[in-house]
Amino acid sequence: MKFHALTLFPEMIEQGLKPGIIGRAVEKGLISLNTVNIREYTRDRHGKVDDYPYGGGAGMLMQAQPVYDAWRAAVGDRKPRTIYLTPQGRPFSQSMARELAKEEELVLLCGHYEGIDQRVLEEIVTDYVSAGDYVLTGGELPAMVMIDAIARLVPGVLGNEDSAEEESFHNDLLEYPQYTRPEVWHGKRVPEVLLSGNHGKVSEWRLEQSKERTAGFRPDLYEKYREKQRLILRLSKDKRNNIHIMESLARGKGEILYHQGGDLLVQDRASSVCMLTAEKAESAGRLAEMLPEGTRWVIVSQDFVRELFADKGCGLFGSCSQYLYTNKVFLPVRYKEIRRLTEEDTPYVTAHYAHDTEEYVRERVRAGVMYGAFSGERQIGFIGIHTEGSMGLLYVEEEFRRRGVAEALEAFCANRLLEKGFTPYGHIMEGNTPSEHLQEKLGFYRASRCVYWMSIT
Ligand code: 9D3
């Protein structure tokens, strides 16, 4: 990821981002930061870059020419997204950060004085962004805020342990309070439950604290959380058919784009996959119109919705039976040589798995959700968790089949999900009878309806 910051105060941005995590990411070459001093591009002999506004009014405006030439110097003939930091812009948010983190190159234009000549803005700016409703002296601090928020989403910038989008129940709530040593400080004891060693009780307490804090400090977020919980409860009336939607919501990744009666459109933020259920064909048609720009996949589980998408020219990628494990008890893992895969194990996986791209598989390994079976040093199979939360990516080498390795991989993977409080589930492609038998052997239940993966064209 490449950032260019166009500014009258480049050292402010350089110095501000040098220490700490962003500075280290620059050193590691994970991101690059190019600051361009707009003043160096003036053609005025005295270095002037501003002038009075036509029509009168207070203050000075930055002139078009130096801004344009500074931009050209940064981008050459490319046309990267160019963001003007201005109080008139759209308020910056985490969802914007996520969207912008997908770009390869970004230009941040920092205003000063009362603003910039409109004509250059019209030629180079693609997005107008504000840091929030308060008045600053310039766009440098907002640019630094944006670089910080976007850069930490770039894979590798944060360590593996604290990955940016860590899966947790608490994604829709504020964080719970935390304590470290000593046990007593200024006469205050660490809450007893945290010393109990009872993980279940600890999780329960933390969730309760998160809810209390959110209700108190951010009633707006709390109302959203409650709405989601109500929806999850409704979906749980038909858990087998709705588990994919419930899990996405429970992970705090599922965003409700529309919900009215039996009409529901959810997008999983981690995978961008949309999930849609509808009361009848007309409402399904309306929901289909609401799919966000750039949606690649929609999961539907009603035949009339599948037909509607097929009529629109969308491809049916696969009909799958949906299986889920509703028990909370860990599954026995009868093959012992199974462990989480690391980057060194990636080539084996990409060499033996053709259903997804290499890039996707590599990302899954980095996310820490791929598990491998070994015979001594030799890898003989693997399993993983897809971005939207389902189990999959299963493979066992021919000569090691029929020995319970796949079963053990499934059990191992399901146990990792159970540890986090999730419901293990998976989509088995129609016709894959051995895999269906395996699910049933493990005690998974099958949903009454198929799920259909539709690819949006
Ligand atoms: C006389 C009108 N002023 C608005 C109250 C104009 C003005 C104020 C402050 C023009 C520029 C600025 C400097 N601020 C920014 O460049 C800026 C900013 C901000 O002030 N608040 C929140 N986000 C941003 S992004 C850029």
Short mmCIF file of C-alpha atoms and ligand atoms in Angstrom, two decimals:
data_model
loop_
_atom_site.label_atom_id
_atom_site.label_comp_id
_atom_site.label_asym_id
_atom_site.label_seq_id
_atom_site.Cartn_x
_atom_site.Cartn_y
_atom_site.Cartn_z
CA MET A 1 0.00 0.00 0.00
CA LYS A 2 1.36 3.36 -1.05
CA PHE A 3 0.33 6.64 0.60
CA HIS A 4 1.09 10.08 -0.81
CA ALA A 5 0.39 13.07 1.42
CA LEU A 6 0.28 16.48 -0.28
CA THR A 7 0.77 19.17 2.35
CA LEU A 8 2.44 22.43 3.30
CA PHE A 9 3.83 20.70 6.43
CA PRO A 10 5.35 17.38 5.34
CA GLU A 11 7.53 17.08 8.43
CA MET A 12 4.42 17.11 10.62
CA ILE A 13 3.17 13.91 8.95
CA GLU A 14 6.61 12.28 8.67
CA GLN A 15 7.48 12.92 12.30
CA GLY A 16 4.03 12.03 13.52
CA LEU A 17 4.01 8.60 11.92
CA LYS A 18 7.70 7.68 12.28
CA PRO A 19 7.64 6.17 15.77
CA GLY A 20 5.42 3.20 16.54
CA ILE A 21 3.63 0.61 14.47
CA ILE A 22 3.21 2.63 11.26
CA GLY A 23 6.89 3.63 11.21
CA ARG A 24 7.88 -0.01 11.61
CA ALA A 25 5.54 -1.04 8.78
CA VAL A 26 7.28 1.52 6.54
CA GLU A 27 10.69 0.13 7.51
CA LYS A 28 9.47 -3.39 6.76
CA GLY A 29 8.28 -2.25 3.35
CA LEU A 30 4.65 -3.24 4.04
CA ILE A 31 3.50 0.30 3.31
CA SER A 32 5.22 3.35 1.87
CA LEU A 33 4.70 6.97 2.80
CA ASN A 34 5.61 9.71 0.34
CA THR A 35 5.11 13.26 1.57
CA VAL A 36 5.07 16.02 -1.03
CA ASN A 37 5.57 19.64 -0.03
CA ILE A 38 3.10 21.63 -2.11
CA ARG A 39 5.22 24.78 -1.66
CA GLU A 40 8.05 23.19 -3.66
CA TYR A 41 5.79 23.26 -6.71
CA THR A 42 4.90 26.95 -6.73
CA ARG A 43 6.07 29.02 -9.69
CA ASP A 44 6.01 32.16 -7.58
CA ARG A 45 9.48 33.62 -6.94
CA HIS A 46 8.66 34.22 -3.28
CA GLY A 47 7.25 30.78 -2.64
CA LYS A 48 3.67 32.01 -2.39
CA VAL A 49 0.95 29.31 -2.73
CA ASP A 50 -2.16 31.26 -1.65
CA ASP A 51 -4.17 34.27 -2.75
CA TYR A 52 -7.36 36.22 -1.98
CA PRO A 53 -10.75 34.71 -2.87
CA TYR A 54 -12.58 36.18 -5.88
CA GLY A 55 -15.75 37.88 -4.69
CA GLY A 56 -14.18 38.77 -1.40
CA GLY A 57 -14.38 37.16 2.01
CA ALA A 58 -12.14 36.29 4.91
CA GLY A 59 -8.79 34.53 4.62
CA MET A 60 -6.74 33.08 1.80
CA LEU A 61 -7.14 30.15 -0.61
CA MET A 62 -4.56 27.72 -1.90
CA GLN A 63 -4.02 28.24 -5.63
CA ALA A 64 -4.71 25.54 -8.19
CA GLN A 65 -1.33 25.35 -9.93
CA PRO A 66 0.96 24.30 -7.05
CA VAL A 67 -1.58 21.74 -5.83
CA TYR A 68 -1.98 20.29 -9.31
CA ASP A 69 1.75 20.08 -9.99
CA ALA A 70 2.42 18.48 -6.58
CA TRP A 71 -0.26 15.89 -7.35
CA ARG A 72 1.21 15.18 -10.82
CA ALA A 73 4.66 14.78 -9.28
CA ALA A 74 3.25 12.15 -6.91
CA VAL A 75 1.06 10.15 -9.29
CA GLY A 76 2.56 10.63 -12.74
CA ASP A 77 0.06 9.26 -15.28
CA ARG A 78 -1.76 7.03 -12.78
CA LYS A 79 -5.15 8.01 -11.40
CA PRO A 80 -5.24 6.75 -7.82
CA ARG A 81 -8.06 7.68 -5.45
CA THR A 82 -7.37 11.18 -4.21
CA ILE A 83 -8.89 12.23 -0.92
CA TYR A 84 -9.30 15.85 0.03
CA LEU A 85 -9.39 16.36 3.80
CA THR A 86 -11.98 19.02 4.41
CA PRO A 87 -14.57 19.91 7.07
CA GLN A 88 -17.18 19.57 4.27
CA GLY A 89 -16.35 15.89 3.63
CA ARG A 90 -18.02 12.67 4.67
CA PRO A 91 -17.04 11.84 8.27
CA PHE A 92 -14.26 9.23 8.34
CA SER A 93 -15.29 5.81 9.68
CA GLN A 94 -14.03 2.25 10.11
CA SER A 95 -16.05 1.12 7.09
CA MET A 96 -14.33 3.78 4.96
CA ALA A 97 -10.97 2.62 6.32
CA ARG A 98 -11.83 -0.96 5.31
CA GLU A 99 -12.84 0.14 1.83
CA LEU A 100 -9.76 2.31 1.29
CA ALA A 101 -7.44 -0.44 2.59
CA LYS A 102 -8.27 -2.36 -0.62
CA GLU A 103 -6.59 0.34 -2.75
CA GLU A 104 -3.05 -0.04 -3.92
CA GLU A 105 -2.26 3.65 -3.85
CA LEU A 106 -3.92 6.62 -2.12
CA VAL A 107 -3.34 10.36 -2.28
CA LEU A 108 -4.29 12.49 0.73
CA LEU A 109 -4.57 16.20 0.03
CA CYS A 110 -4.32 18.40 3.11
CA GLY A 111 -5.89 21.80 2.89
CA HIS A 112 -4.78 24.87 4.77
CA TYR A 113 -6.04 28.44 4.95
CA GLU A 114 -9.73 28.66 4.08
CA GLY A 115 -9.55 26.01 1.38
CA ILE A 116 -8.37 25.27 -2.16
CA ASP A 117 -9.39 26.68 -5.56
CA GLN A 118 -12.41 24.67 -6.71
CA ARG A 119 -11.05 24.05 -10.23
CA VAL A 120 -8.14 21.84 -9.16
CA LEU A 121 -10.37 19.93 -6.77
CA GLU A 122 -12.70 19.10 -9.67
CA GLU A 123 -9.79 17.69 -11.67
CA ILE A 124 -8.02 15.55 -9.10
CA VAL A 125 -10.23 14.78 -6.08
CA THR A 126 -12.29 11.57 -5.97
CA ASP A 127 -13.40 11.65 -2.29
CA TYR A 128 -14.11 14.41 0.24
CA VAL A 129 -13.46 13.27 3.80
CA SER A 130 -13.72 14.99 7.19
CA ALA A 131 -12.33 13.82 10.53
CA GLY A 132 -15.52 14.77 12.35
CA ASP A 133 -17.58 17.79 13.35
CA TYR A 134 -15.02 20.03 14.99
CA VAL A 135 -12.72 22.73 13.62
CA LEU A 136 -8.99 22.11 13.16
CA THR A 137 -6.29 24.31 11.63
CA GLY A 138 -5.58 22.00 8.69
CA GLY A 139 -5.90 18.56 7.14
CA GLU A 140 -2.59 17.11 8.40
CA LEU A 141 -3.88 15.51 11.59
CA PRO A 142 -6.91 14.01 9.78
CA ALA A 143 -4.55 12.65 7.09
CA MET A 144 -2.43 11.03 9.81
CA VAL A 145 -5.53 9.58 11.42
CA MET A 146 -6.58 8.08 8.10
CA ILE A 147 -3.13 6.66 7.32
CA ASP A 148 -2.99 5.08 10.78
CA ALA A 149 -6.48 3.57 10.54
CA ILE A 150 -5.98 2.27 6.98
CA ALA A 151 -2.41 1.01 7.38
CA ARG A 152 -3.21 -1.16 10.38
CA LEU A 153 -5.66 -3.09 8.17
CA VAL A 154 -2.87 -3.98 5.72
CA PRO A 155 -1.92 -7.63 6.32
CA GLY A 156 1.25 -7.96 8.37
CA VAL A 157 1.24 -4.42 9.82
CA LEU A 158 -0.13 -5.66 13.11
CA GLY A 159 1.41 -8.83 14.52
CA ASN A 160 -0.35 -12.12 13.87
CA GLU A 161 -1.74 -12.33 17.42
CA ASP A 162 -3.62 -9.04 17.31
CA SER A 163 -4.91 -9.16 13.76
CA ALA A 164 -7.01 -6.15 12.92
CA GLU A 165 -10.33 -7.89 12.49
CA GLU A 166 -10.05 -10.43 15.27
CA GLU A 167 -13.04 -12.71 15.45
CA SER A 168 -15.00 -12.15 18.60
CA PHE A 169 -18.46 -11.82 19.99
CA HIS A 170 -17.76 -8.30 21.10
CA ASN A 171 -17.35 -6.64 17.71
CA ASP A 172 -20.59 -4.70 18.10
CA LEU A 173 -19.90 -3.64 21.67
CA LEU A 174 -17.35 -1.48 23.46
CA GLU A 175 -14.48 -3.28 25.13
CA TYR A 176 -14.70 -4.59 28.65
CA PRO A 177 -12.36 -3.25 31.39
CA GLN A 178 -8.97 -4.94 31.74
CA TYR A 179 -6.57 -5.44 34.65
CA THR A 180 -2.93 -6.43 35.06
CA ARG A 181 -0.61 -6.90 38.04
CA PRO A 182 -0.65 -6.12 40.95
CA GLU A 183 -3.79 -7.75 42.31
CA VAL A 184 -4.37 -4.80 44.65
CA TRP A 185 -3.56 -1.18 43.71
CA HIS A 186 -4.62 1.88 45.72
CA GLY A 187 -6.76 -0.51 47.75
CA LYS A 188 -8.68 -1.66 44.64
CA ARG A 189 -8.83 -5.39 43.98
CA VAL A 190 -8.91 -6.99 40.53
CA PRO A 191 -12.45 -8.41 40.08
CA GLU A 192 -12.51 -11.88 41.66
CA VAL A 193 -13.92 -13.66 38.59
CA LEU A 194 -10.79 -12.82 36.56
CA LEU A 195 -8.65 -14.76 39.06
CA SER A 196 -10.99 -17.77 39.10
CA GLY A 197 -9.53 -19.56 36.08
CA ASN A 198 -13.08 -20.28 34.91
CA HIS A 199 -13.03 -19.26 31.25
CA GLY A 200 -16.78 -19.53 30.86
CA LYS A 201 -17.42 -17.24 33.82
CA VAL A 202 -14.76 -14.80 32.61
CA SER A 203 -16.37 -14.57 29.15
CA GLU A 204 -19.79 -14.09 30.68
CA TRP A 205 -18.53 -11.29 32.96
CA ARG A 206 -16.73 -9.54 30.10
CA LEU A 207 -19.82 -9.67 27.88
CA GLU A 208 -21.91 -8.24 30.72
CA GLN A 209 -19.39 -5.42 31.25
CA SER A 210 -19.28 -4.69 27.51
CA LYS A 211 -23.06 -4.45 27.39
CA GLU A 212 -23.23 -2.17 30.43
CA ARG A 213 -20.58 0.16 29.03
CA THR A 214 -22.14 0.30 25.59
CA ALA A 215 -25.61 0.97 26.99
CA GLY A 216 -24.16 3.78 29.14
CA PHE A 217 -21.68 5.46 26.77
CA ARG A 218 -23.06 4.61 23.34
CA PRO A 219 -26.82 4.02 23.39
CA ASP A 220 -26.79 4.24 19.57
CA LEU A 221 -24.44 1.24 19.28
CA TYR A 222 -26.30 -0.61 21.99
CA GLU A 223 -29.60 -0.29 20.12
CA LYS A 224 -27.93 -1.76 17.00
CA TYR A 225 -26.55 -4.62 19.07
CA ARG A 226 -29.99 -5.32 20.55
CA GLU A 227 -31.56 -5.31 17.09
CA LYS A 228 -29.01 -7.85 15.94
CA GLN A 229 -29.61 -10.06 18.97
CA ARG A 230 -33.36 -9.96 18.34
CA LEU A 231 -32.77 -11.04 14.76
CA ILE A 232 -30.45 -13.87 15.83
CA LEU A 233 -33.15 -15.07 18.22
CA ARG A 234 -35.72 -15.06 15.41
CA LEU A 235 -33.40 -16.91 13.05
CA SER A 236 -32.72 -19.49 15.76
CA LYS A 237 -36.32 -20.74 15.37
CA ASP A 238 -35.02 -22.41 12.21
CA LYS A 239 -31.38 -22.72 13.16
CA ARG A 240 -30.44 -25.45 10.70
CA ASN A 241 -31.47 -23.41 7.69
CA ASN A 242 -30.25 -20.07 9.05
CA ILE A 243 -26.97 -20.98 10.70
CA HIS A 244 -24.84 -19.22 8.06
CA ILE A 245 -26.63 -15.92 8.73
CA MET A 246 -26.69 -16.42 12.50
CA GLU A 247 -22.96 -17.14 12.65
CA SER A 248 -22.05 -14.11 10.55
CA LEU A 249 -24.14 -11.91 12.86
CA ALA A 250 -22.84 -13.59 16.03
CA ARG A 251 -19.25 -12.92 14.97
CA GLY A 252 -20.06 -9.24 14.68
CA LYS A 253 -19.23 -9.47 10.95
CA GLY A 254 -22.75 -9.56 9.59
CA GLU A 255 -24.22 -6.21 8.73
CA ILE A 256 -28.00 -6.00 8.42
CA LEU A 257 -28.55 -4.13 5.16
CA TYR A 258 -32.32 -4.63 5.25
CA HIS A 259 -34.73 -6.38 7.58
CA GLN A 260 -38.51 -6.27 7.48
CA GLY A 261 -40.60 -9.28 8.44
CA GLY A 262 -39.31 -12.31 6.57
CA ASP A 263 -37.24 -10.17 4.22
CA LEU A 264 -33.62 -10.08 5.22
CA LEU A 265 -30.41 -8.99 3.54
CA VAL A 266 -27.18 -9.43 5.49
CA GLN A 267 -23.66 -8.81 4.25
CA ASP A 268 -20.76 -10.56 5.90
CA ARG A 269 -18.06 -7.89 6.22
CA ALA A 270 -15.21 -10.39 6.44
CA SER A 271 -15.98 -12.05 3.11
CA SER A 272 -18.34 -9.50 1.43
CA VAL A 273 -20.70 -12.44 0.85
CA CYS A 274 -24.38 -11.45 1.02
CA MET A 275 -27.09 -13.67 2.46
CA LEU A 276 -30.68 -13.18 1.51
CA THR A 277 -34.04 -14.59 2.54
CA ALA A 278 -37.35 -13.28 1.28
CA GLU A 279 -41.03 -13.67 1.98
CA LYS A 280 -42.04 -13.77 -1.66
CA ALA A 281 -40.71 -13.23 -5.17
CA GLU A 282 -41.45 -9.49 -5.33
CA SER A 283 -39.63 -8.75 -2.09
CA ALA A 284 -36.74 -10.95 -3.22
CA GLY A 285 -36.52 -8.79 -6.32
CA ARG A 286 -36.41 -5.65 -4.20
CA LEU A 287 -33.70 -7.13 -1.97
CA ALA A 288 -31.67 -8.10 -5.03
CA GLU A 289 -31.68 -4.41 -6.03
CA MET A 290 -30.12 -3.54 -2.65
CA LEU A 291 -26.99 -5.64 -3.07
CA PRO A 292 -23.99 -3.38 -2.50
CA GLU A 293 -21.88 -2.38 -5.50
CA GLY A 294 -19.23 -4.99 -6.21
CA THR A 295 -20.99 -7.92 -4.51
CA ARG A 296 -19.58 -11.17 -5.92
CA TRP A 297 -21.52 -13.83 -3.99
CA VAL A 298 -25.00 -14.23 -2.64
CA ILE A 299 -26.06 -17.23 -0.58
CA VAL A 300 -29.76 -18.04 -0.85
CA SER A 301 -31.64 -21.02 0.49
CA GLN A 302 -35.04 -20.69 -1.15
CA ASP A 303 -35.73 -22.13 -4.58
CA PHE A 304 -37.74 -19.13 -5.75
CA VAL A 305 -34.90 -16.77 -4.82
CA ARG A 306 -32.39 -18.97 -6.64
CA GLU A 307 -34.63 -18.91 -9.72
CA LEU A 308 -34.95 -15.14 -9.52
CA PHE A 309 -31.17 -14.72 -9.53
CA ALA A 310 -30.81 -17.30 -12.30
CA ASP A 311 -33.30 -15.27 -14.37
CA LYS A 312 -31.13 -12.22 -13.84
CA GLY A 313 -28.27 -14.14 -15.43
CA CYS A 314 -26.39 -14.98 -12.22
CA GLY A 315 -24.55 -18.28 -12.20
CA LEU A 316 -25.30 -21.04 -9.74
CA PHE A 317 -21.85 -21.86 -8.39
CA GLY A 318 -23.03 -24.71 -6.26
CA SER A 319 -25.94 -26.33 -4.47
CA CYS A 320 -24.81 -27.35 -1.03
CA SER A 321 -26.29 -29.14 1.90
CA GLN A 322 -25.76 -27.19 5.08
CA TYR A 323 -24.54 -29.10 8.12
CA LEU A 324 -24.14 -27.82 11.66
CA TYR A 325 -23.02 -29.11 15.04
CA THR A 326 -25.37 -27.87 17.74
CA ASN A 327 -23.70 -29.65 20.65
CA LYS A 328 -21.35 -27.69 22.93
CA VAL A 329 -19.25 -30.78 23.76
CA PHE A 330 -15.81 -31.07 22.12
CA LEU A 331 -15.45 -33.81 19.52
CA PRO A 332 -12.90 -36.61 19.99
CA VAL A 333 -9.83 -36.19 17.75
CA ARG A 334 -8.59 -39.69 17.03
CA TYR A 335 -5.68 -38.83 14.72
CA LYS A 336 -3.12 -37.03 16.84
CA GLU A 337 -0.73 -35.34 14.41
CA ILE A 338 -2.77 -32.22 13.73
CA ARG A 339 -1.68 -28.63 14.28
CA ARG A 340 -2.36 -25.08 13.11
CA LEU A 341 -0.53 -24.31 9.87
CA THR A 342 2.03 -21.54 9.51
CA GLU A 343 3.30 -19.65 6.46
CA GLU A 344 5.93 -22.34 5.75
CA ASP A 345 3.12 -24.89 5.24
CA THR A 346 1.31 -22.74 2.64
CA PRO A 347 2.95 -24.21 -0.52
CA TYR A 348 1.59 -27.68 0.31
CA VAL A 349 -1.93 -26.31 0.67
CA THR A 350 -1.87 -24.25 -2.53
CA ALA A 351 -0.44 -27.25 -4.41
CA HIS A 352 -3.29 -29.52 -3.28
CA TYR A 353 -6.31 -27.21 -3.26
CA ALA A 354 -7.75 -25.97 -6.52
CA HIS A 355 -11.21 -24.73 -5.45
CA ASP A 356 -9.99 -21.31 -4.29
CA THR A 357 -7.22 -18.95 -5.35
CA GLU A 358 -3.69 -19.19 -3.95
CA GLU A 359 -4.08 -15.70 -2.53
CA TYR A 360 -7.20 -16.74 -0.62
CA VAL A 361 -5.51 -19.84 0.82
CA ARG A 362 -2.45 -17.83 1.83
CA GLU A 363 -4.67 -15.30 3.59
CA ARG A 364 -6.50 -18.09 5.46
CA VAL A 365 -3.17 -19.47 6.71
CA ARG A 366 -2.12 -15.98 7.82
CA ALA A 367 -5.45 -15.56 9.60
CA GLY A 368 -4.51 -18.63 11.65
CA VAL A 369 -7.52 -20.73 10.64
CA MET A 370 -5.89 -23.52 8.59
CA TYR A 371 -5.04 -26.83 10.28
CA GLY A 372 -2.88 -29.63 8.91
CA ALA A 373 -2.57 -33.37 9.45
CA PHE A 374 0.96 -34.79 9.44
CA SER A 375 2.63 -38.16 9.29
CA GLY A 376 5.90 -37.38 11.01
CA GLU A 377 7.34 -34.41 9.14
CA ARG A 378 5.20 -35.05 6.09
CA GLN A 379 1.97 -33.12 5.60
CA ILE A 380 -0.88 -35.38 4.47
CA GLY A 381 -3.97 -33.16 4.59
CA PHE A 382 -5.61 -29.99 5.82
CA ILE A 383 -8.83 -28.25 6.72
CA GLY A 384 -9.76 -24.60 7.32
CA ILE A 385 -12.37 -22.01 8.10
CA HIS A 386 -13.68 -19.81 5.28
CA THR A 387 -13.89 -16.02 5.65
CA GLU A 388 -17.65 -16.15 6.25
CA GLY A 389 -17.16 -18.72 9.03
CA SER A 390 -17.96 -22.09 7.49
CA MET A 391 -15.65 -25.08 7.74
CA GLY A 392 -14.15 -26.24 4.47
CA LEU A 393 -10.90 -26.34 2.49
CA LEU A 394 -10.69 -30.06 3.34
CA TYR A 395 -8.15 -32.34 1.68
CA VAL A 396 -6.53 -35.66 2.58
CA GLU A 397 -3.89 -37.32 0.42
CA GLU A 398 -5.08 -40.37 -1.52
CA GLU A 399 -2.88 -42.93 0.26
CA PHE A 400 -3.97 -41.69 3.72
CA ARG A 401 -7.71 -41.82 3.10
CA ARG A 402 -10.15 -44.19 4.86
CA ARG A 403 -8.13 -44.00 8.08
CA GLY A 404 -10.11 -41.36 9.95
CA VAL A 405 -7.79 -38.46 9.08
CA ALA A 406 -10.57 -36.34 7.54
CA GLU A 407 -12.80 -37.10 10.50
CA ALA A 408 -10.06 -36.02 12.91
CA LEU A 409 -9.41 -32.84 10.91
CA GLU A 410 -13.13 -31.99 11.00
CA ALA A 411 -13.29 -32.67 14.73
CA PHE A 412 -10.15 -30.62 15.40
CA CYS A 413 -11.47 -27.68 13.39
CA ALA A 414 -14.93 -27.88 14.99
CA ASN A 415 -13.28 -27.84 18.43
CA ARG A 416 -11.41 -24.62 17.59
CA LEU A 417 -14.76 -23.03 16.70
CA LEU A 418 -16.41 -24.36 19.86
CA GLU A 419 -13.56 -22.88 21.92
CA LYS A 420 -14.47 -19.46 20.59
CA GLY A 421 -18.15 -20.02 21.29
CA PHE A 422 -19.14 -20.46 17.64
CA THR A 423 -21.39 -23.09 16.06
CA PRO A 424 -19.40 -25.27 13.66
CA TYR A 425 -21.08 -25.53 10.27
CA GLY A 426 -20.18 -26.27 6.69
CA HIS A 427 -21.47 -26.38 3.14
CA ILE A 428 -21.11 -29.72 1.36
CA MET A 429 -21.39 -29.61 -2.43
CA GLU A 430 -24.28 -31.67 -3.76
CA GLY A 431 -23.11 -35.15 -4.70
CA ASN A 432 -20.18 -35.30 -2.29
CA THR A 433 -21.64 -38.30 -0.49
CA PRO A 434 -18.48 -39.32 1.42
CA SER A 435 -18.33 -35.85 2.95
CA GLU A 436 -22.02 -35.98 3.88
CA HIS A 437 -21.50 -39.32 5.63
CA LEU A 438 -18.58 -37.84 7.50
CA GLN A 439 -20.74 -34.95 8.76
CA GLU A 440 -23.36 -37.37 10.01
CA LYS A 441 -20.78 -39.60 11.66
CA LEU A 442 -19.51 -36.58 13.59
CA GLY A 443 -23.01 -35.78 14.82
CA PHE A 444 -23.68 -32.80 12.55
CA TYR A 445 -27.31 -32.11 11.58
CA ARG A 446 -28.38 -31.43 8.04
CA ALA A 447 -30.59 -28.44 7.19
CA SER A 448 -33.84 -29.27 5.40
CA ARG A 449 -33.12 -26.82 2.58
CA CYS A 450 -30.10 -26.54 0.30
CA VAL A 451 -28.04 -23.38 0.22
CA TYR A 452 -27.21 -22.01 -3.22
CA TRP A 453 -24.09 -19.99 -3.88
CA MET A 454 -24.95 -17.56 -6.65
CA SER A 455 -22.18 -15.62 -8.40
CA ILE A 456 -23.17 -12.09 -9.30
CA THR A 457 -22.07 -10.94 -12.72
C1 9D3 B 1 -14.76 29.94 7.71
C2 9D3 B 1 -15.08 28.54 7.47
N1 9D3 B 1 -14.19 27.60 8.16
C3 9D3 B 1 -15.07 26.46 8.59
C4 9D3 B 1 -15.42 26.56 10.03
C5 9D3 B 1 -13.28 27.10 7.18
C6 9D3 B 1 -12.24 26.17 7.60
C7 9D3 B 1 -12.02 25.77 8.91
C8 9D3 B 1 -10.99 24.88 9.23
C9 9D3 B 1 -11.45 25.63 6.62
C10 9D3 B 1 -10.43 24.75 6.94
C11 9D3 B 1 -10.21 24.40 8.22
C12 9D3 B 1 -9.10 23.46 8.53
N2 9D3 B 1 -9.58 22.11 8.72
C13 9D3 B 1 -9.33 21.15 7.87
O1 9D3 B 1 -8.62 21.36 6.91
C14 9D3 B 1 -9.91 19.86 8.09
C15 9D3 B 1 -10.79 19.38 9.10
C16 9D3 B 1 -11.41 20.02 10.22
O2 9D3 B 1 -11.21 21.19 10.53
N3 9D3 B 1 -12.24 19.28 11.01
C17 9D3 B 1 -12.50 17.96 10.77
N4 9D3 B 1 -11.97 17.32 9.74
C18 9D3 B 1 -11.15 18.04 8.92
S1 9D3 B 1 -10.40 17.42 7.56
C19 9D3 B 1 -9.63 18.83 7.20
#
